Amino acid sequence: MATLILAPLATIGRSVMRLLTGVGRVSIYAGATVSHLFRPPFYPREFLIQLMQIGFLSLPVVGLTALFTGGALALQIYSGGARFNAEAVVPSIVAIGMVRELGPVLGGLMVAGRVAAAIAAEIGTMKVTEQIDALVTLSTNPLKYLTLPRVLAATLSLPLLVAIGDSIGIFGGYLVGTTRLGFNAANYIQNTVDFLEAWDVISGMIKGAVFGFIVAIMGCYHGMNSGKGAAGVGRATTNAVVSSSILILASNYILTEVFFSA
Amino acid sequence: MITLSDVHKSFGPKQVLRGVNLEVPKGESMVIIGGSGTGKSVLLKSVLGLVRHDSGMILLDGEDVTRAARDPFLARFGMLFQGAALFDSLPVWQNVAFRLMRGHLKRPKSEAREIAIEKLRRVGLKPDVADLYPSELSGGMQKRVGLARAIAAEPEIIFFDEPTTGLDPIMSGVIDDLIREIVVEMGATAMTITHDMSSVRAIADKIAMLHDGVIQWTGPAADMDSADDPYLRQFITGSADGPIEAVR
């Protein structure tokens, strides 16, 4: 009888313990990475390569996501706004929605899919083929050589990606607004510019930086802790994408609460 | 000299090393033999600090390896990994010269490349291999590049983790001869783990057999065939019958 009651509790307890252990490990890992930021040796070449891989090469993905989202947003707000004769708000709502929420969140999620997976797969493969051990025996700290350049590149490039995505998303809304919904081009732009505040844009870019950090840390952490063989690397890749996506959505709520709760 | 005394290591409930005692004198070539999964790799990696042992002492020239300053400590070692473990994002010459291009051994790129090509030549590879990527090489060539990388910074101690696994018999012979030559000409201390008996005969000054987490037998290579330790006998003859349980 006692086991019947206690067994489910024990299961819950074990899961909670495992979750907390994971959170603790990731935190220690992230802390250790950041602590190397100002301690030589530095690997500028690795950093530039990652800036290219993570930042520049994510532009098409983020741009296309933003373009279609901006367009769909304009259609939705137009038809929704029509219910209370507020079609005129389309430009300002598209701009605010894109810049504050959809730009950073969708951009972050797309980068999570592209970058966290790639990082976890690459580092995981290095781990199972003993390349990480080889790095250590060659007096090179993997945290400095592999993790820090990726984390730094992602944290610095995501805000820029978000800013570019914001512009493209607003442009998507503009295209739909002027071609399908009958807005005057000059008025649309005027409305967008008038209602948008600097803080809207900056808060979105700060979100981007946080999401970039999350994506790179989760990719590296899961790669470094990859299990053996192809299955291990596959699991590490999945875990990296899933955990970074959830963390992006959770931290987005917290950041929005901090930035905008009255 | 490398000294291991009463080294223990477990992974979860699985006890891999149960009190290993071993001495590897300076300038000697020690080969550790034993079946798959007996902890040979773990032993090698514990010396380097890639795996942290649970208890016991590992000393390098009398200094505890866990307390030694990492960079100067690791600079004394070179290691050839089982699968070569070349960095596939870097061309061959940058793999070989990896240590010479960063850290306190850093030197100009052209000089590092020259040394890399010289080391590649030493292991029997032509200079035109230098600009290829590891994935473009055969297994035997990758092993040679790994060997060139291990000796690039002229280490005092070289570790070889199953240097001939996965190679054909002739290539195995070539790698064995290379290892022997290089170790002798550099005067390096070598520790090799293998279960390839022809490697053992080619490389070893001394042999230690690891079984069940302890060193079952150790002695000079010349004494191996006359030793009457039943574990060693079974291993040398490759017999399925004997004290070592063969899982079928």
Short mmCIF file of C-alpha atoms in Angstrom, two decimals:
data_model
loop_
_atom_site.label_atom_id
_atom_site.label_comp_id
_atom_site.label_asym_id
_atom_site.label_seq_id
_atom_site.Cartn_x
_atom_site.Cartn_y
_atom_site.Cartn_z
CA MET A 1 0.00 0.00 0.00
CA ALA A 2 2.72 2.40 1.00
CA THR A 3 4.66 1.71 -2.19
CA LEU A 4 1.52 2.32 -4.22
CA ILE A 5 1.38 5.86 -2.86
CA LEU A 6 5.10 6.46 -2.71
CA ALA A 7 6.08 5.13 -6.14
CA PRO A 8 4.49 7.97 -8.16
CA LEU A 9 5.92 10.50 -5.71
CA ALA A 10 9.37 8.97 -6.10
CA THR A 11 9.02 9.19 -9.88
CA ILE A 12 8.09 12.86 -9.68
CA GLY A 13 10.93 13.45 -7.24
CA ARG A 14 13.46 11.79 -9.53
CA SER A 15 12.34 13.87 -12.52
CA VAL A 16 12.53 17.08 -10.50
CA MET A 17 15.98 16.16 -9.23
CA ARG A 18 17.13 15.40 -12.76
CA LEU A 19 15.75 18.71 -13.99
CA LEU A 20 17.46 20.65 -11.21
CA THR A 21 20.74 18.82 -11.81
CA GLY A 22 20.50 19.80 -15.48
CA VAL A 23 19.78 23.43 -14.65
CA GLY A 24 22.72 23.47 -12.25
CA ARG A 25 25.10 21.92 -14.79
CA VAL A 26 24.08 24.33 -17.56
CA SER A 27 24.45 27.29 -15.19
CA ILE A 28 27.94 26.22 -14.14
CA TYR A 29 28.86 25.66 -17.79
CA ALA A 30 27.53 29.09 -18.81
CA GLY A 31 29.31 30.74 -15.87
CA ALA A 32 32.59 29.05 -16.75
CA THR A 33 32.24 30.17 -20.37
CA VAL A 34 31.61 33.79 -19.43
CA SER A 35 34.53 33.71 -16.99
CA HIS A 36 36.88 33.06 -19.94
CA LEU A 37 35.73 36.22 -21.71
CA PHE A 38 38.59 38.38 -20.47
CA ARG A 39 41.27 35.76 -19.87
CA PRO A 40 43.78 35.01 -22.64
CA PRO A 41 44.47 33.17 -24.86
CA PHE A 42 41.86 34.48 -27.30
CA TYR A 43 40.95 32.91 -30.62
CA PRO A 44 39.85 35.80 -32.87
CA ARG A 45 39.96 33.64 -36.00
CA GLU A 46 37.51 31.15 -34.52
CA PHE A 47 35.29 34.05 -33.47
CA LEU A 48 35.22 35.50 -37.00
CA ILE A 49 34.44 32.10 -38.53
CA GLN A 50 31.52 31.69 -36.11
CA LEU A 51 30.30 35.23 -36.77
CA MET A 52 30.08 34.23 -40.42
CA GLN A 53 28.47 30.83 -39.69
CA ILE A 54 25.99 31.93 -37.04
CA GLY A 55 25.30 35.53 -38.00
CA PHE A 56 25.73 36.09 -41.69
CA LEU A 57 24.55 32.69 -42.90
CA SER A 58 21.37 32.93 -40.78
CA LEU A 59 20.29 36.06 -42.68
CA PRO A 60 18.20 34.26 -45.36
CA VAL A 61 16.34 32.15 -42.79
CA VAL A 62 15.59 35.07 -40.49
CA GLY A 63 14.77 37.40 -43.40
CA LEU A 64 12.28 35.05 -45.05
CA THR A 65 10.62 34.26 -41.70
CA ALA A 66 10.21 37.98 -40.99
CA LEU A 67 8.95 38.79 -44.50
CA PHE A 68 6.12 36.26 -44.42
CA THR A 69 5.26 36.96 -40.79
CA GLY A 70 5.01 40.71 -41.46
CA GLY A 71 2.73 40.08 -44.42
CA ALA A 72 0.45 37.68 -42.53
CA LEU A 73 0.35 40.05 -39.57
CA ALA A 74 -0.88 42.89 -41.81
CA LEU A 75 -3.68 40.69 -43.20
CA GLN A 76 -4.73 39.51 -39.74
CA ILE A 77 -4.78 42.95 -38.16
CA TYR A 78 -6.66 44.38 -41.12
CA SER A 79 -9.43 41.77 -40.92
CA GLY A 80 -9.46 41.83 -37.11
CA GLY A 81 -9.43 45.64 -37.01
CA ALA A 82 -12.32 45.78 -39.50
CA ARG A 83 -14.61 44.41 -36.75
CA PHE A 84 -14.38 47.74 -34.91
CA ASN A 85 -13.52 50.02 -37.79
CA ALA A 86 -9.87 50.27 -36.88
CA GLU A 87 -8.23 49.21 -40.15
CA ALA A 88 -6.01 52.27 -39.96
CA VAL A 89 -3.93 50.79 -37.12
CA VAL A 90 -2.35 48.16 -39.42
CA PRO A 91 1.00 49.96 -39.96
CA SER A 92 1.61 50.78 -36.31
CA ILE A 93 0.52 47.38 -34.96
CA VAL A 94 2.59 45.53 -37.56
CA ALA A 95 5.61 47.62 -36.59
CA ILE A 96 5.15 47.23 -32.83
CA GLY A 97 4.27 43.52 -33.07
CA MET A 98 7.26 42.78 -35.28
CA VAL A 99 9.81 44.80 -33.38
CA ARG A 100 8.82 43.91 -29.83
CA GLU A 101 7.76 40.27 -30.16
CA LEU A 102 7.75 38.46 -33.47
CA GLY A 103 11.09 39.68 -34.79
CA PRO A 104 13.13 38.53 -31.81
CA VAL A 105 11.09 35.43 -30.91
CA LEU A 106 10.65 33.97 -34.39
CA GLY A 107 14.19 34.98 -35.34
CA GLY A 108 15.49 33.35 -32.16
CA LEU A 109 13.51 30.16 -32.79
CA MET A 110 14.70 29.91 -36.39
CA VAL A 111 18.30 30.42 -35.28
CA ALA A 112 17.74 27.81 -32.56
CA GLY A 113 16.73 25.33 -35.25
CA ARG A 114 19.62 26.20 -37.51
CA VAL A 115 22.46 27.07 -35.18
CA ALA A 116 21.85 25.11 -31.95
CA ALA A 117 21.45 21.94 -34.02
CA ALA A 118 24.58 22.60 -36.06
CA ILE A 119 26.68 23.43 -33.00
CA ALA A 120 25.48 20.40 -31.04
CA ALA A 121 26.06 18.06 -33.98
CA GLU A 122 29.54 19.43 -34.69
CA ILE A 123 30.76 19.46 -31.10
CA GLY A 124 29.01 16.16 -30.35
CA THR A 125 30.82 14.51 -33.26
CA MET A 126 34.10 16.02 -32.07
CA LYS A 127 33.39 14.57 -28.65
CA VAL A 128 32.64 11.01 -29.83
CA THR A 129 35.64 10.96 -32.19
CA GLU A 130 37.94 12.07 -29.32
CA GLN A 131 38.70 15.42 -30.98
CA ILE A 132 37.80 17.20 -27.73
CA ASP A 133 40.30 15.01 -25.84
CA ALA A 134 42.85 15.75 -28.56
CA LEU A 135 42.30 19.49 -28.07
CA VAL A 136 42.98 19.14 -24.35
CA THR A 137 46.18 17.14 -24.89
CA LEU A 138 47.30 19.90 -27.28
CA SER A 139 47.01 22.37 -24.36
CA THR A 140 43.87 24.01 -25.75
CA ASN A 141 40.85 24.58 -23.54
CA PRO A 142 37.72 23.50 -25.46
CA LEU A 143 35.69 26.05 -23.50
CA LYS A 144 37.88 28.83 -24.89
CA TYR A 145 38.48 27.40 -28.36
CA LEU A 146 35.01 26.03 -29.15
CA THR A 147 32.40 27.40 -26.76
CA LEU A 148 33.37 31.03 -26.18
CA PRO A 149 33.71 32.01 -29.89
CA ARG A 150 30.29 30.50 -30.63
CA VAL A 151 28.58 32.08 -27.63
CA LEU A 152 30.12 35.47 -28.31
CA ALA A 153 29.29 35.34 -32.01
CA ALA A 154 25.67 34.34 -31.36
CA THR A 155 25.16 36.93 -28.59
CA LEU A 156 26.54 39.75 -30.73
CA SER A 157 25.01 38.80 -34.07
CA LEU A 158 21.46 37.99 -32.98
CA PRO A 159 20.56 41.61 -32.11
CA LEU A 160 21.69 42.63 -35.60
CA LEU A 161 19.75 39.76 -37.16
CA VAL A 162 16.71 40.85 -35.16
CA ALA A 163 17.09 44.46 -36.36
CA ILE A 164 17.36 43.34 -39.97
CA GLY A 165 14.45 40.93 -39.48
CA ASP A 166 12.36 43.76 -37.98
CA SER A 167 12.94 45.92 -41.05
CA ILE A 168 12.15 43.10 -43.45
CA GLY A 169 9.02 42.17 -41.43
CA ILE A 170 7.76 45.76 -41.53
CA PHE A 171 8.52 45.80 -45.23
CA GLY A 172 6.44 42.60 -45.61
CA GLY A 173 3.53 44.36 -43.91
CA TYR A 174 4.08 47.37 -46.14
CA LEU A 175 3.99 45.23 -49.30
CA VAL A 176 0.73 43.56 -48.30
CA GLY A 177 -0.72 46.82 -46.98
CA THR A 178 -0.04 48.81 -50.12
CA THR A 179 -0.76 46.13 -52.73
CA ARG A 180 -3.64 44.18 -51.17
CA LEU A 181 -5.23 46.37 -48.53
CA GLY A 182 -5.31 49.71 -50.33
CA PHE A 183 -3.00 51.71 -48.07
CA ASN A 184 -1.25 54.73 -49.47
CA ALA A 185 2.50 54.08 -49.49
CA ALA A 186 3.54 57.39 -47.96
CA ASN A 187 0.87 57.18 -45.23
CA TYR A 188 1.86 53.63 -44.36
CA ILE A 189 5.49 54.64 -43.80
CA GLN A 190 4.48 57.79 -41.95
CA ASN A 191 2.23 55.78 -39.62
CA THR A 192 4.96 53.22 -38.97
CA VAL A 193 7.57 55.82 -38.11
CA ASP A 194 5.27 57.99 -35.99
CA PHE A 195 4.16 55.27 -33.61
CA LEU A 196 7.40 53.36 -33.19
CA GLU A 197 9.59 54.32 -30.22
CA ALA A 198 13.30 53.69 -29.84
CA TRP A 199 12.70 51.49 -26.79
CA ASP A 200 10.48 49.16 -28.84
CA VAL A 201 13.42 48.45 -31.14
CA ILE A 202 16.07 48.34 -28.41
CA SER A 203 14.07 45.98 -26.17
CA GLY A 204 13.69 43.60 -29.10
CA MET A 205 17.41 43.67 -29.76
CA ILE A 206 18.19 42.98 -26.09
CA LYS A 207 15.88 39.97 -26.34
CA GLY A 208 17.84 38.92 -29.41
CA ALA A 209 21.13 39.03 -27.49
CA VAL A 210 19.69 36.88 -24.69
CA PHE A 211 18.27 34.38 -27.21
CA GLY A 212 21.60 34.22 -29.03
CA PHE A 213 23.39 33.41 -25.78
CA ILE A 214 20.83 30.70 -24.99
CA VAL A 215 21.09 29.11 -28.45
CA ALA A 216 24.88 28.90 -28.44
CA ILE A 217 25.20 27.76 -24.82
CA MET A 218 22.61 25.00 -25.24
CA GLY A 219 24.19 23.86 -28.52
CA CYS A 220 27.67 23.68 -26.97
CA TYR A 221 26.50 22.16 -23.67
CA HIS A 222 24.57 19.33 -25.31
CA GLY A 223 27.37 18.73 -27.81
CA MET A 224 30.00 18.51 -25.06
CA ASN A 225 27.80 16.09 -23.10
CA SER A 226 26.86 14.01 -26.10
CA GLY A 227 26.43 10.27 -25.61
CA LYS A 228 28.35 7.71 -27.62
CA GLY A 229 27.91 7.03 -31.32
CA ALA A 230 25.51 8.38 -33.92
CA ALA A 231 22.53 7.92 -31.60
CA GLY A 232 24.24 9.98 -28.88
CA VAL A 233 24.95 12.85 -31.27
CA GLY A 234 21.39 12.68 -32.60
CA ARG A 235 19.99 12.92 -29.08
CA ALA A 236 22.31 15.81 -28.25
CA THR A 237 21.12 17.69 -31.34
CA THR A 238 17.44 17.18 -30.52
CA ASN A 239 17.98 18.19 -26.90
CA ALA A 240 19.84 21.33 -27.97
CA VAL A 241 17.01 22.50 -30.26
CA VAL A 242 14.19 21.61 -27.87
CA SER A 243 15.80 23.08 -24.76
CA SER A 244 16.92 26.28 -26.47
CA SER A 245 13.47 26.80 -28.00
CA ILE A 246 11.72 26.38 -24.66
CA LEU A 247 14.24 28.61 -22.90
CA ILE A 248 13.76 31.28 -25.59
CA LEU A 249 9.98 31.29 -25.08
CA ALA A 250 10.26 31.27 -21.29
CA SER A 251 12.88 34.00 -21.14
CA ASN A 252 10.86 36.03 -23.66
CA TYR A 253 7.96 36.08 -21.22
CA ILE A 254 10.22 37.10 -18.33
CA LEU A 255 11.94 39.83 -20.37
CA THR A 256 8.60 41.18 -21.59
CA GLU A 257 7.39 41.26 -17.99
CA VAL A 258 10.53 43.16 -16.97
CA PHE A 259 10.48 45.59 -19.91
CA PHE A 260 6.80 46.39 -20.33
CA SER A 261 4.76 45.52 -17.21
CA ALA A 262 3.27 48.75 -15.98
CA MET B 1 59.24 8.43 -14.91
CA ILE B 2 55.53 7.77 -14.62
CA THR B 3 54.39 6.03 -11.45
CA LEU B 4 50.89 4.77 -10.78
CA SER B 5 50.11 3.49 -7.32
CA ASP B 6 46.84 1.89 -6.30
CA VAL B 7 44.80 3.78 -8.91
CA HIS B 8 41.04 3.19 -8.76
CA LYS B 9 38.37 4.38 -11.15
CA SER B 10 34.69 3.52 -11.41
CA PHE B 11 31.98 4.65 -13.79
CA GLY B 12 28.78 4.41 -11.79
CA PRO B 13 28.60 0.86 -10.41
CA LYS B 14 31.22 -0.40 -12.88
CA GLN B 15 34.70 -0.66 -11.39
CA VAL B 16 37.18 -0.28 -14.23
CA LEU B 17 40.48 0.15 -12.39
CA ARG B 18 40.78 -1.62 -9.05
CA GLY B 19 44.23 -0.71 -7.79
CA VAL B 20 46.66 -0.37 -10.65
CA ASN B 21 50.37 -0.26 -9.77
CA LEU B 22 52.79 0.47 -12.58
CA GLU B 23 56.11 2.16 -13.23
CA VAL B 24 57.22 3.45 -16.60
CA PRO B 25 60.91 4.45 -16.44
CA LYS B 26 62.16 7.40 -18.46
CA GLY B 27 63.05 6.57 -22.06
CA GLU B 28 61.39 3.16 -22.03
CA SER B 29 58.64 1.87 -24.21
CA MET B 30 55.91 0.32 -22.10
CA VAL B 31 53.11 -1.55 -23.83
CA ILE B 32 49.92 -2.27 -21.95
CA ILE B 33 47.96 -5.22 -23.26
CA GLY B 34 44.58 -6.55 -22.29
CA GLY B 35 41.19 -7.40 -23.76
CA SER B 36 38.67 -4.87 -24.98
CA GLY B 37 36.91 -3.00 -22.20
CA THR B 38 39.51 -3.78 -19.53
CA GLY B 39 40.24 -0.09 -18.93
CA LYS B 40 43.42 0.39 -20.93
CA SER B 41 42.22 3.66 -22.44
CA VAL B 42 40.94 4.86 -19.08
CA LEU B 43 44.40 4.19 -17.61
CA LEU B 44 46.10 6.28 -20.30
CA LYS B 45 43.55 9.07 -20.01
CA SER B 46 43.91 9.18 -16.22
CA VAL B 47 47.60 9.94 -16.58
CA LEU B 48 46.76 12.88 -18.85
CA GLY B 49 43.94 14.08 -16.60
CA LEU B 50 41.31 13.55 -19.33
CA VAL B 51 39.68 11.18 -16.85
CA ARG B 52 39.91 11.97 -13.12
CA HIS B 53 40.77 8.83 -11.11
CA ASP B 54 38.82 8.20 -7.89
CA SER B 55 41.73 7.29 -5.61
CA GLY B 56 45.41 6.38 -5.67
CA MET B 57 48.32 8.44 -6.97
CA ILE B 58 49.68 9.12 -10.43
CA LEU B 59 53.09 10.77 -10.37
CA LEU B 60 55.17 12.21 -13.20
CA ASP B 61 58.78 12.60 -12.05
CA GLY B 62 57.52 12.55 -8.47
CA GLU B 63 54.88 15.26 -9.00
CA ASP B 64 51.18 14.50 -8.55
CA VAL B 65 49.60 14.88 -12.01
CA THR B 66 46.36 16.27 -10.59
CA ARG B 67 48.24 19.15 -8.94
CA ALA B 68 50.59 19.99 -11.81
CA ALA B 69 50.05 23.24 -13.74
CA ARG B 70 48.10 22.03 -16.79
CA ASP B 71 49.84 23.82 -19.66
CA PRO B 72 53.47 22.98 -18.95
CA PHE B 73 52.36 19.47 -17.90
CA LEU B 74 50.50 18.76 -21.14
CA ALA B 75 53.29 20.32 -23.22
CA ARG B 76 55.47 17.35 -22.20
CA PHE B 77 53.05 14.90 -23.82
CA GLY B 78 52.07 13.87 -27.32
CA MET B 79 49.24 11.49 -27.97
CA LEU B 80 48.11 9.42 -30.93
CA PHE B 81 44.41 8.66 -30.60
CA GLN B 82 42.71 5.45 -31.66
CA GLY B 83 40.76 7.06 -34.51
CA ALA B 84 43.54 9.64 -35.05
CA ALA B 85 41.09 12.35 -33.78
CA LEU B 86 42.20 14.84 -36.41
CA PHE B 87 40.31 18.15 -36.49
CA ASP B 88 38.28 17.85 -39.65
CA SER B 89 37.76 21.60 -40.00
CA LEU B 90 41.50 22.17 -40.43
CA PRO B 91 43.83 21.12 -43.27
CA VAL B 92 46.40 18.44 -42.52
CA TRP B 93 49.34 20.77 -41.94
CA GLN B 94 47.38 22.89 -39.44
CA ASN B 95 46.46 19.70 -37.61
CA VAL B 96 50.12 18.74 -37.34
CA ALA B 97 51.21 22.25 -36.39
CA PHE B 98 48.24 22.84 -34.03
CA ARG B 99 50.37 23.24 -30.93
CA LEU B 100 52.92 25.38 -32.77
CA MET B 101 50.32 27.93 -33.85
CA ARG B 102 48.86 28.84 -30.47
CA GLY B 103 49.79 29.11 -26.82
CA HIS B 104 53.32 29.57 -25.55
CA LEU B 105 54.88 27.47 -28.33
CA LYS B 106 53.43 29.81 -30.95
CA ARG B 107 55.68 30.69 -33.88
CA PRO B 108 55.25 32.34 -37.28
CA LYS B 109 52.86 30.58 -39.64
CA SER B 110 55.50 29.86 -42.29
CA GLU B 111 57.81 28.27 -39.74
CA ALA B 112 54.98 26.18 -38.26
CA ARG B 113 54.10 24.98 -41.76
CA GLU B 114 57.72 24.06 -42.46
CA ILE B 115 57.91 22.01 -39.27
CA ALA B 116 54.59 20.35 -40.11
CA ILE B 117 55.82 19.34 -43.56
CA GLU B 118 59.07 18.05 -42.06
CA LYS B 119 57.10 15.94 -39.55
CA LEU B 120 54.82 14.66 -42.30
CA ARG B 121 57.90 13.60 -44.23
CA ARG B 122 59.17 11.85 -41.10
CA VAL B 123 56.04 9.68 -41.02
CA GLY B 124 56.32 8.94 -44.74
CA LEU B 125 53.83 11.43 -46.19
CA LYS B 126 54.58 13.72 -49.13
CA PRO B 127 54.31 17.51 -48.78
CA ASP B 128 51.29 17.63 -51.12
CA VAL B 129 49.23 15.97 -48.38
CA ALA B 130 49.68 19.10 -46.27
CA ASP B 131 46.83 21.05 -47.84
CA LEU B 132 44.31 18.21 -47.95
CA TYR B 133 41.61 17.82 -45.30
CA PRO B 134 41.58 14.77 -43.00
CA SER B 135 38.39 13.39 -44.59
CA GLU B 136 40.27 13.09 -47.90
CA LEU B 137 42.82 10.67 -46.41
CA SER B 138 42.72 6.89 -45.94
CA GLY B 139 42.72 5.40 -42.43
CA GLY B 140 46.42 4.61 -42.57
CA MET B 141 47.28 8.13 -43.73
CA GLN B 142 45.13 9.63 -40.97
CA LYS B 143 47.05 7.56 -38.42
CA ARG B 144 50.31 8.88 -39.84
CA VAL B 145 49.07 12.46 -39.64
CA GLY B 146 48.01 11.78 -36.05
CA LEU B 147 51.48 10.47 -35.37
CA ALA B 148 53.05 13.57 -36.96
CA ARG B 149 50.83 15.76 -34.76
CA ALA B 150 51.82 13.82 -31.65
CA ILE B 151 55.54 14.38 -32.31
CA ALA B 152 55.31 17.91 -33.76
CA ALA B 153 56.34 19.70 -30.57
CA GLU B 154 59.02 17.10 -29.68
CA PRO B 155 57.36 15.78 -26.51
CA GLU B 156 59.25 13.81 -23.85
CA ILE B 157 56.42 11.33 -23.43
CA ILE B 158 54.24 9.88 -26.19
CA PHE B 159 51.05 7.88 -25.71
CA PHE B 160 49.71 5.59 -28.40
CA ASP B 161 46.10 4.42 -28.07
CA GLU B 162 45.66 1.30 -30.22
CA PRO B 163 47.90 2.59 -33.02
CA THR B 164 47.19 -0.24 -35.48
CA THR B 165 43.48 -0.88 -34.89
CA GLY B 166 41.57 -0.88 -38.17
CA LEU B 167 44.66 -1.02 -40.41
CA ASP B 168 45.69 -3.79 -42.77
CA PRO B 169 48.65 -5.99 -41.62
CA ILE B 170 51.19 -4.26 -43.84
CA MET B 171 50.14 -0.75 -42.80
CA SER B 172 50.16 -1.98 -39.18
CA GLY B 173 53.74 -3.11 -39.66
CA VAL B 174 54.67 0.27 -41.14
CA ILE B 175 53.10 2.17 -38.23
CA ASP B 176 54.77 -0.16 -35.69
CA ASP B 177 58.17 0.42 -37.27
CA LEU B 178 57.59 4.18 -37.37
CA ILE B 179 56.63 4.25 -33.70
CA ARG B 180 59.71 2.24 -32.76
CA GLU B 181 62.05 4.43 -34.82
CA ILE B 182 60.58 7.69 -33.60
CA VAL B 183 60.59 6.68 -29.95
CA VAL B 184 64.21 5.56 -30.18
CA GLU B 185 65.45 8.58 -32.13
CA MET B 186 63.64 11.07 -29.87
CA GLY B 187 64.61 9.21 -26.72
CA ALA B 188 61.01 9.57 -25.62
CA THR B 189 59.17 7.65 -22.94
CA ALA B 190 56.34 5.77 -24.63
CA MET B 191 53.18 4.17 -23.35
CA THR B 192 51.19 2.18 -25.86
CA ILE B 193 47.96 0.29 -25.43
CA THR B 194 47.08 -2.41 -27.88
CA HIS B 195 45.78 -5.93 -28.23
CA ASP B 196 47.71 -6.52 -31.44
CA MET B 197 50.49 -8.98 -30.52
CA SER B 198 52.66 -8.13 -33.53
CA SER B 199 52.62 -4.48 -32.38
CA VAL B 200 53.64 -5.62 -28.93
CA ARG B 201 56.66 -7.46 -30.26
CA ALA B 202 57.66 -4.55 -32.50
CA ILE B 203 57.27 -1.72 -30.01
CA ALA B 204 57.73 -2.95 -26.45
CA ASP B 205 60.71 -2.74 -24.11
CA LYS B 206 58.40 -3.74 -21.28
CA ILE B 207 54.94 -5.20 -21.16
CA ALA B 208 52.15 -4.93 -18.61
CA MET B 209 48.98 -6.90 -18.85
CA LEU B 210 45.82 -5.31 -17.52
CA HIS B 211 43.02 -7.63 -16.55
CA ASP B 212 40.09 -7.22 -14.20
CA GLY B 213 41.23 -3.73 -13.20
CA VAL B 214 44.71 -4.70 -12.03
CA ILE B 215 48.09 -5.35 -13.64
CA GLN B 216 48.19 -9.16 -13.89
CA TRP B 217 51.71 -9.45 -15.16
CA THR B 218 54.54 -7.10 -15.97
CA GLY B 219 58.05 -7.71 -17.24
CA PRO B 220 60.54 -7.15 -20.06
CA ALA B 221 59.33 -7.99 -23.55
CA ALA B 222 61.97 -10.72 -23.82
CA ASP B 223 60.41 -12.60 -20.88
CA MET B 224 56.92 -12.59 -22.32
CA ASP B 225 57.10 -15.92 -24.11
CA SER B 226 58.70 -17.79 -21.23
CA ALA B 227 56.37 -16.39 -18.55
CA ASP B 228 54.00 -18.92 -17.06
CA ASP B 229 51.23 -16.54 -15.98
CA PRO B 230 48.06 -18.26 -17.22
CA TYR B 231 46.34 -14.96 -18.12
CA LEU B 232 49.29 -13.78 -20.19
CA ARG B 233 49.67 -17.20 -21.84
CA GLN B 234 46.02 -17.21 -22.88
CA PHE B 235 46.29 -13.69 -24.27
CA ILE B 236 49.46 -14.38 -26.27
CA THR B 237 48.15 -17.59 -27.74
CA GLY B 238 44.71 -16.11 -28.36
CA SER B 239 43.05 -19.17 -26.88
CA ALA B 240 39.35 -19.23 -26.02
CA ASP B 241 40.08 -21.58 -23.09
CA GLY B 242 41.74 -20.28 -19.96
CA PRO B 243 41.21 -18.10 -16.91
CA ILE B 244 39.98 -15.13 -19.00
CA GLU B 245 36.31 -15.60 -19.64
CA ALA B 246 35.40 -15.26 -23.29
CA VAL B 247 31.83 -14.16 -23.82
CA ARG B 248 30.41 -15.94 -26.82
#
